[in-house]
Coordinates of C-alpha atoms in Angstrom, one line a residue:
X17 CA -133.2 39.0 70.5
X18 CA -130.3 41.4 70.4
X19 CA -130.2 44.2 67.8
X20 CA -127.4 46.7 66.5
X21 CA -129.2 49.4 65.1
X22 CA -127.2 51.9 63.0
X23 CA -129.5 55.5 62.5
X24 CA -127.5 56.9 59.4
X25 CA -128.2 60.6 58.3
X26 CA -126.8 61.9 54.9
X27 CA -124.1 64.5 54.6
X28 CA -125.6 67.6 53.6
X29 CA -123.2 68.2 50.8
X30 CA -124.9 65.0 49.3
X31 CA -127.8 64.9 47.7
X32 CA -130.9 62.4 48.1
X33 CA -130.3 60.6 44.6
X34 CA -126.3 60.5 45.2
X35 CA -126.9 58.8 48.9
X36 CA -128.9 56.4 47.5
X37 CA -126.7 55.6 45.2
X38 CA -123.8 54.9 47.5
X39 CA -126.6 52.5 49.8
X40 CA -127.6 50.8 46.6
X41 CA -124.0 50.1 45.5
X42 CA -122.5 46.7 45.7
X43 CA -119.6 48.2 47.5
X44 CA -122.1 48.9 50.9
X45 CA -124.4 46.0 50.3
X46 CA -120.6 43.7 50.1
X47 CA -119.5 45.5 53.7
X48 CA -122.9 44.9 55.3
X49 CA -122.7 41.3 54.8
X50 CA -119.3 40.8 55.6
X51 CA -120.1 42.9 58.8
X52 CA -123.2 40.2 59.4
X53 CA -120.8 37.3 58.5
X54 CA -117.6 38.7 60.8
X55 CA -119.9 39.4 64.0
X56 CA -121.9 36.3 63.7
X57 CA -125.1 38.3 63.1
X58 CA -128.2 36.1 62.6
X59 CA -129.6 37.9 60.4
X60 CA -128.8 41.5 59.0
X61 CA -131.6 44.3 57.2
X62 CA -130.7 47.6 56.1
X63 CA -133.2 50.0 54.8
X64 CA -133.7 53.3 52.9
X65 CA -136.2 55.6 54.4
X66 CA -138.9 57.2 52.1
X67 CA -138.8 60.1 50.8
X68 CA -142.7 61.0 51.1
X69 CA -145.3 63.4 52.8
X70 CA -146.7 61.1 55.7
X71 CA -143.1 60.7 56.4
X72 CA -143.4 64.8 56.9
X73 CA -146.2 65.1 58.1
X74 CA -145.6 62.2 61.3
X75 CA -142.4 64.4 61.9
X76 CA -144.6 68.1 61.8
X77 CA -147.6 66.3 63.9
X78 CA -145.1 64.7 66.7
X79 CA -142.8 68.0 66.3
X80 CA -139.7 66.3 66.2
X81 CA -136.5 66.1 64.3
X82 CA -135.7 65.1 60.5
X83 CA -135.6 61.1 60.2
X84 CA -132.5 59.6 59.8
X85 CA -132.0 58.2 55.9
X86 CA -131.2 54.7 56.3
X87 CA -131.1 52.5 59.1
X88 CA -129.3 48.7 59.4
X89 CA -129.9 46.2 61.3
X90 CA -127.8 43.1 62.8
X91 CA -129.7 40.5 65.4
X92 CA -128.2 38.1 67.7
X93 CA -130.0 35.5 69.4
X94 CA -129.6 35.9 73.1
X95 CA -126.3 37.3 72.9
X96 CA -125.8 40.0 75.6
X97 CA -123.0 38.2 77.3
X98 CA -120.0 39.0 75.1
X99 CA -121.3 42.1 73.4
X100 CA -118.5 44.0 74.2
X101 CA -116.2 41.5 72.6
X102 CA -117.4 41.6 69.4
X103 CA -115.1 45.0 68.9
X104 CA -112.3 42.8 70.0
X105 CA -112.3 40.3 67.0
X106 CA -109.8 41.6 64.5
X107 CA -111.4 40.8 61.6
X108 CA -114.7 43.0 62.7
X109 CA -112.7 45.8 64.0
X110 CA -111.3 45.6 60.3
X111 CA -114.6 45.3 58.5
X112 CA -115.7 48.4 61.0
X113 CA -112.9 50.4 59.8
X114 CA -113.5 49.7 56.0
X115 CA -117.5 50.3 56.6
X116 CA -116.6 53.9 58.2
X117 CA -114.2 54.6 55.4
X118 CA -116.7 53.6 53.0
X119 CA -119.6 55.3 54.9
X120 CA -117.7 58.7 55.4
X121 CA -118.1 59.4 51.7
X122 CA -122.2 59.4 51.9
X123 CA -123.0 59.6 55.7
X124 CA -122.5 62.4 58.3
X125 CA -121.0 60.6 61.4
X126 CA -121.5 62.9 63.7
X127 CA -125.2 63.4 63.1
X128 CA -125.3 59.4 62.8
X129 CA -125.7 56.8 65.7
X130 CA -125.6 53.2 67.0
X131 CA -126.8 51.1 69.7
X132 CA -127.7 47.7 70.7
X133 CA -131.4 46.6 72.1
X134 CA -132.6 43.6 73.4
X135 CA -136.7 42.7 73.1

C-alpha cells in the first residue's frame, strides 16, 4: 500500500476553534474528495488531532516537537510506478492548486509537509 500523507500545522494567527472550523467545512471536506477522486486514491482519511494532555504529555516524555493539527491521508494499491505522474494530470495539478489556495487561509505551509510511504 502507497500512502500520501499530508502533516498540516495551523497558522499561528489562527486559533484552535477557527482551524477546526476551516477542516470541518464543506469547502475542505469537498477538495479532499475531489483530490481522492482526481488521483485515483483508493481510499482517502483525514483527521483532526486532539487537543488533550496525553497528547502533551507523549510530546514532554519523548521531548520532541508540537504535533502537527491535522493529518490526511490518500492510499494507492501498489502504485509506486507512476507516482511521479500523478502531478502531471491536469486536473490534479488543478485540484492541488485550489486545496493550497484553500489551505493557505487555515494552514502554515511552511511549517506543513508531505510524503509518500509504502508498507
Amino acid at each position: 500500500m502507497v500512502r500520501f500523507i499530508s502533516c498540516l500545522r495551523r497558522r499561528e494567527d489562527i486559533s484552535e476553534s477557527e482551524f477546526r472550523q476551516y477542516w470541518d467545512s464543506d469547502q475542505f471536506a469537498d477538495l479532499v474528495t475531489r483530490m481522492a477522486r482526481t488521483v485515483g486514491a483508493e481510499h482517502y482519511q483525514f483527521s483532526r488531532t486532539l487537543v488533550v494532555e496525553a497528547n502533551e504529555y507523549v510530546r514532554r516524555m519523548r521531548g520532541g516537537a508540537d504535533p502537527f493539527d491535522g493529518v490526511v491521508e490518500y492510499w494507492f494499491s501498489g502504485r509506486i510506478a507512476g507516482l511521479d505522474e500523478l502531478l502531471e494530470i491536469p486536473s490534479a495539478r488543478e485540484t492541488f492548486a485550489a486545496m493550497n489556495d484553500f489551505q493557505s487561509q487555515f494552514v502554515d505551509i511552511s511549517r506543513s509537509c508531505g510524503f509518500f510511504t509504502e508498507g
